[in-house]
Amino acid sequence: MFRYTGPLASGSSPLPAATPRICCLDLDTFFVSVERTLDASLEGKPVIVGGRPGQRGVVTACSYEVREFGVRSGMSLTQAAQLAPRAIFLPVRHGTYGDYAKRVVHIAERFSPVIRVASIDEMFIDFRGSERLYHAPDDATDDETIERVVWQLTDAIAGELGLPSSAGIATSKVIAKVASGLAKPRGVLMVPAGQETELLAPLPVRKFPGIGPVAAKKLEAAGILTLGQLADMPYNKLTHVFGAWTGNVYRGVHGHGSADMGPARRAFREHDPSGETVGSISNERTFREDEGDPTVLDSMLCALCERVSWRARKRGVKARTVTLKLRYADFVTLSRSKTTSPTHSEKHVLGIVRELYRRANTTTGKIRLLGVALTNLGPGEQLNLFENQDRLHTVVDHVRARFGFDAVRLAAASTREVDQGNGHGEHRTWGGKGTHDTTTRADPTTDPTTPP
DNA sequence: TCTGGGGTCCTAGGACCC
DNA sequence: TCTGGGGTCCTAGGACCC
């Protein structure tokens, strides 16, 4: 086993990425793989994580066995059930996946000190300057050595956690990410310096991170289908499509993407090192059925305000801007926001949200979704049991810190909870796809939303 | 039975200040 | 009374990612 003991304690190497040393590591069908490590009988079977067919929801993750039938993540559960009626449908258990994600990061940290977590199932690892730290046969090039090390990493993740993963190694993050996608499943793809454009050229434009359906459609209208064609476009013709992001795209498709790893500890984004505040805290919930009852709607607003305020207190931040999100039955979505003095008090947040709601909801149509977001975050007192002025908050927060948010609910948010049942007889809280509400598979030791 | 939930970043118009 | 720009903040919406 390799163990990094070298001099690079933190931060990214100043060396230019003239050689492929940026690795993008991506877990294969991550949520499905975690479910399989916890239930071996799922191995080799068609598995869909996201909820039950019939629920309002989408496919969050799916195994390769169901992809054969055309199932894709983001597809509605109903549609997925039509395509793959024999698939095994599982609810999402975010807490459990988060625990496994941390364990993957711990394994990766044995291989390099410079790691940036990009999402729950994806991270970038910088190997610049690390070649000499690894034992290699005399005839191996540095590229071969790093590729071998990355294989060791994926083997360690598979061996210790039972999770398959893939990786791309390149001179920039974008190319590494594209390569990790091409390497799936269970592969490692090294892109030698200078071969980036060759790799990209035949790929459809959608393979490039940041080109979504809208940009792809605009490009298609201009006759651009592949990344090779995109690379042939002059810079100024791309600005119409990509705006401020044109430079990134242009450099990326020409193989000159960024290898900057950014500041350390991206996982804690409320404050960046300069003291600037970034990030947001939001919760939203789609009703099981479109809702018109003002009492239920207000209760949901209460619950959402409670939750986001609690998360803000837990993370020691206050928000200056509160945003209400509202989606009607016809999917028309609008938002209203207000900026005031910094707060993480749910009473304060709820007051603002109710005002925004009165301003926004001028029709009588039924409502599909409500959401509350806190942005413009700044420093606030860290959650503290004894020094906070609001005694109720602190006691409640203390219990929640130990047992999870749902261990304590304020009265207003709990009034209609029982009415939200899904007809299957399980315990249930707000919303359509709670983590512990639909099967007997809930794991109280790893799921922070499960009451003790 | 179409269309989840958590984010980040960008745009564009208007208010307001100098 | 008529008239500039530049800068910043606020608000609403939208693209994109996993």
Coordinates of C-alpha atoms (C1' of nucleotides) in Angstrom, one line a residue, chain C residues 1-16:
Chain C
dT1 C1' -33.6 72.6 -15.4
dC2 C1' -31.1 69.2 -17.9
dT3 C1' -27.8 65.8 -17.9
dG4 C1' -23.2 62.4 -17.8
dG5 C1' -21.3 57.8 -16.4
dG6 C1' -19.3 54.3 -13.0
dG7 C1' -20.0 51.3 -9.2
dT8 C1' -22.6 48.5 -6.1
dC9 C1' -26.5 46.3 -4.3
dC10 C1' -30.9 44.1 -4.7
dT11 C1' -34.1 41.2 -7.2
dA12 C1' -35.8 37.5 -10.4
dG13 C1' -34.8 34.2 -13.4
dG14 C1' -32.2 30.6 -15.6
dA15 C1' -28.4 27.1 -17.0
dC16 C1' -25.9 23.6 -15.2

